[in-house]
Amino acid sequence: GVLAAAGSVAAGVKAASAASEPQSNSKPWVADARIGADEQYAGSLPYDPWAHSSLFGLVPPPVAGTWSHQELVDAARGGGVASVQIAPQHDVVIAVSTSGRRYATPMLDDDFPTLLLETTRPDGSYPFAVLPMDESRAALRSAAGTALQASLLLWLADLAGLLPWDTTPYASLEQREKAQRERAEGARPPRKSLGQLLSRLLAARGSTKQAREPMSDELR
């Protein structure tokens, strides 16, 4: 009797909590947010995910969509733009609408002053806040690009056998120790060849193509 009563109480609590949660429709809220083109979010979340920042405001909201140059000008003249800013990757303007959503507009950095002239009010003011480019994010992006380029150069140098250390993936510890003893005796580490790599890629592509041909014949 006690177990039955406890089970009924737990079932009642679960039903009450389920009833208090917001009921979502047939599509997930992400799909609803992507489909909805207007500024009014009508999803199941208590906030607009396209205007919600993360990590205590350190990560801005995702880009909700793209605007053309004319669409950005029209939205600014209509009072629907809160701020504009050149993106850290340059040649892109990020416009924040009055609802907090972010829109990207492909635009050269040299054309940004033209945008300001097109949206200037008769009194000389702007209908939005002009924010400077985030220099810290731009520097971080530049450093990431430099690291990627350096990694690519190291990878190519390793394939060409130009690095002073051995990065060969040996099949066993015994093979690695043997190679280390040979290098200690003056032997050079095994070299990797870009030509061999290309040959292997072409051979793999040819075998894949040959495997697909019988299948295509059967479909015919």
Coordinates of C-alpha atoms in Angstrom, one line a residue:
G1 CA 0.0 0.0 0.0
V2 CA 2.8 2.4 0.8
L3 CA 4.6 1.6 -2.4
A4 CA 1.4 2.2 -4.4
A5 CA 0.8 5.5 -2.7
A6 CA 4.4 6.6 -3.4
G7 CA 4.0 5.6 -7.0
S8 CA 0.8 7.6 -7.4
V9 CA 2.3 10.7 -5.8
A10 CA 5.4 10.5 -8.1
A11 CA 3.1 10.1 -11.1
G12 CA 1.1 13.2 -10.0
V13 CA 4.2 15.3 -9.6
K14 CA 5.5 14.3 -13.0
A15 CA 2.2 15.1 -14.6
A16 CA 2.1 18.5 -12.9
S17 CA 5.7 19.3 -14.0
A18 CA 4.9 18.3 -17.6
A19 CA 1.8 20.5 -17.6
S20 CA 3.8 23.5 -16.4
E21 CA 6.4 23.2 -19.1
P22 CA 5.8 25.2 -22.3
Q23 CA 4.3 23.0 -25.0
S24 CA 6.2 23.0 -28.2
N25 CA 4.6 22.5 -31.6
S26 CA 5.5 19.8 -34.1
K27 CA 8.8 21.4 -35.2
P28 CA 11.8 22.1 -33.0
W29 CA 12.3 25.7 -31.9
V30 CA 15.4 25.9 -34.0
A31 CA 13.5 25.1 -37.1
D32 CA 10.8 27.6 -36.1
A33 CA 13.4 30.3 -35.5
R34 CA 15.0 29.6 -38.9
I35 CA 11.7 29.5 -40.8
G36 CA 10.3 32.7 -39.2
A37 CA 11.6 35.6 -41.2
D38 CA 10.0 38.3 -39.1
E39 CA 11.5 39.9 -36.0
Q40 CA 8.9 38.4 -33.7
Y41 CA 10.0 35.1 -32.3
A42 CA 7.1 32.7 -31.7
G43 CA 8.9 29.5 -30.6
S44 CA 8.7 27.5 -27.4
L45 CA 11.6 29.1 -25.6
P46 CA 11.0 32.0 -23.2
Y47 CA 13.6 34.0 -25.2
D48 CA 14.6 34.6 -28.8
P49 CA 17.6 32.3 -29.5
W50 CA 18.7 34.6 -32.3
A51 CA 19.0 37.5 -29.9
H52 CA 20.5 35.6 -26.9
S53 CA 24.2 35.8 -26.0
S54 CA 26.1 33.0 -24.3
L55 CA 28.9 32.7 -21.7
F56 CA 27.7 35.7 -19.7
G57 CA 27.7 37.9 -22.8
L58 CA 31.2 36.9 -24.1
V59 CA 29.7 35.1 -27.1
P60 CA 27.4 37.2 -29.2
P61 CA 24.1 35.8 -30.6
P62 CA 24.4 33.8 -33.8
V63 CA 23.8 35.6 -37.1
A64 CA 20.1 35.3 -37.9
G65 CA 20.4 36.0 -41.6
T66 CA 21.9 38.2 -44.3
W67 CA 20.9 41.6 -45.6
S68 CA 21.8 43.2 -48.9
H69 CA 23.2 46.7 -48.9
Q70 CA 19.8 48.1 -49.9
E71 CA 18.0 46.1 -47.2
L72 CA 20.3 47.4 -44.6
V73 CA 19.8 51.0 -45.7
D74 CA 16.0 50.5 -45.8
A75 CA 16.0 48.9 -42.3
A76 CA 18.1 51.7 -40.9
R77 CA 15.9 54.5 -42.4
G78 CA 12.9 52.7 -41.0
G79 CA 14.4 52.7 -37.5
G80 CA 14.9 48.9 -37.3
V81 CA 18.7 49.0 -36.8
A82 CA 20.2 49.5 -33.4
S83 CA 23.9 49.4 -34.3
V84 CA 26.3 48.6 -37.1
Q85 CA 29.9 47.3 -36.8
I86 CA 32.6 46.0 -39.1
A87 CA 33.1 42.3 -38.5
P88 CA 36.5 41.0 -37.3
Q89 CA 37.0 39.2 -40.7
H90 CA 36.6 42.5 -42.5
D91 CA 34.5 43.3 -45.6
V92 CA 31.4 42.3 -43.7
V93 CA 29.1 44.6 -41.7
I94 CA 27.2 43.2 -38.7
A95 CA 23.9 45.0 -38.1
V96 CA 22.0 44.5 -34.9
S97 CA 18.3 45.0 -35.2
T98 CA 16.1 46.7 -32.5
S99 CA 15.0 43.2 -31.4
G100 CA 18.6 42.1 -30.8
R101 CA 19.1 39.9 -33.9
R102 CA 22.3 40.1 -35.8
Y103 CA 22.4 40.3 -39.6
A104 CA 25.5 40.2 -41.9
T105 CA 25.9 42.4 -44.9
P106 CA 28.8 41.7 -47.3
M107 CA 30.5 45.1 -47.8
L108 CA 34.0 46.3 -48.3
D109 CA 35.5 48.2 -45.4
D110 CA 36.1 51.1 -47.8
D111 CA 32.4 51.3 -48.5
F112 CA 31.4 51.6 -44.9
P113 CA 31.6 55.4 -44.9
T114 CA 29.2 55.3 -47.9
L115 CA 26.7 53.4 -45.8
L116 CA 26.9 56.1 -43.2
L117 CA 26.3 58.8 -45.7
E118 CA 23.3 57.0 -47.2
T119 CA 21.7 56.7 -43.8
T120 CA 22.6 60.1 -42.3
R121 CA 19.6 62.0 -41.1
P122 CA 18.9 65.7 -42.1
D123 CA 20.3 66.8 -38.8
G124 CA 23.6 65.0 -39.4
S125 CA 23.0 62.2 -36.9
Y126 CA 22.8 58.4 -37.6
P127 CA 19.7 56.3 -36.9
F128 CA 21.9 53.7 -35.2
A129 CA 25.0 53.4 -33.1
V130 CA 28.3 53.1 -35.0
L131 CA 30.5 50.7 -33.1
P132 CA 34.2 50.3 -33.7
M133 CA 35.5 47.0 -34.9
D134 CA 36.4 44.6 -32.0
E135 CA 40.2 44.7 -32.2
S136 CA 40.6 41.8 -29.7
R137 CA 38.5 39.5 -31.8
A138 CA 40.2 40.6 -35.0
A139 CA 43.6 39.9 -33.4
L140 CA 42.4 36.5 -32.2
R141 CA 41.2 35.7 -35.7
S142 CA 44.4 36.8 -37.3
A143 CA 46.4 34.7 -34.8
A144 CA 44.3 31.7 -35.6
G145 CA 44.8 32.1 -39.3
T146 CA 48.6 32.4 -38.8
A147 CA 48.6 29.3 -36.7
L148 CA 46.7 27.4 -39.4
Q149 CA 49.1 28.5 -42.1
A150 CA 52.1 27.5 -39.9
S151 CA 50.5 24.1 -39.3
L152 CA 50.0 23.6 -43.0
L153 CA 53.6 24.5 -43.8
L154 CA 54.8 22.1 -41.1
W155 CA 52.7 19.4 -42.5
L156 CA 54.0 20.0 -46.0
A157 CA 57.6 20.1 -44.7
D158 CA 57.0 16.8 -42.9
L159 CA 55.7 15.2 -46.0
A160 CA 58.8 16.4 -47.9
G161 CA 61.1 15.1 -45.2
L162 CA 62.5 18.5 -44.3
L163 CA 61.9 18.4 -40.5
P164 CA 64.8 17.4 -38.3
W165 CA 62.6 15.1 -36.2
D166 CA 60.9 11.8 -37.0
T167 CA 57.1 11.8 -37.2
T168 CA 56.7 8.4 -38.8
P169 CA 53.7 6.5 -37.3
Y170 CA 55.4 3.2 -36.5
A171 CA 53.3 0.1 -36.2
S172 CA 54.9 -1.0 -32.9
L173 CA 57.2 0.2 -30.2
E174 CA 59.9 -2.2 -31.3
Q175 CA 60.0 -0.5 -34.8
R176 CA 60.3 2.9 -33.2
E177 CA 63.1 1.8 -30.9
K178 CA 64.9 0.3 -33.9
A179 CA 64.6 3.5 -35.8
Q180 CA 65.9 5.5 -32.8
R181 CA 69.0 3.2 -32.6
E182 CA 69.6 3.6 -36.3
R183 CA 69.4 7.4 -36.0
A184 CA 71.8 7.3 -33.1
E185 CA 74.2 5.5 -35.4
G186 CA 73.9 8.2 -38.0
A187 CA 71.1 6.9 -40.1
R188 CA 68.6 9.5 -41.3
P189 CA 64.9 9.1 -40.5
P190 CA 62.7 7.7 -43.3
R191 CA 61.6 10.4 -45.7
K192 CA 58.0 11.0 -46.8
S193 CA 57.5 11.9 -50.4
L194 CA 54.7 14.1 -51.7
G195 CA 54.8 12.1 -54.9
Q196 CA 54.1 8.9 -53.0
L197 CA 51.2 10.6 -51.2
L198 CA 49.7 11.7 -54.5
S199 CA 50.2 8.3 -56.0
R200 CA 48.4 6.7 -53.1
L201 CA 45.5 9.2 -53.4
L202 CA 45.2 8.6 -57.1
A203 CA 45.3 4.8 -56.6
A204 CA 42.6 5.0 -54.0
R205 CA 40.5 7.2 -56.2
G206 CA 40.9 4.8 -59.1
S207 CA 40.0 1.8 -57.0
T208 CA 36.9 3.6 -55.7
K209 CA 35.9 4.5 -59.3
Q210 CA 36.3 0.8 -60.4
A211 CA 34.2 -0.3 -57.5
R212 CA 31.4 2.0 -58.5
E213 CA 31.3 1.0 -62.2
P214 CA 29.6 -2.4 -61.7
M215 CA 27.0 -0.8 -59.5
S216 CA 26.3 1.8 -62.3
D217 CA 26.0 -1.0 -64.8
E218 CA 23.5 -2.8 -62.7
L219 CA 21.4 0.3 -62.3
R220 CA 21.3 0.7 -66.1

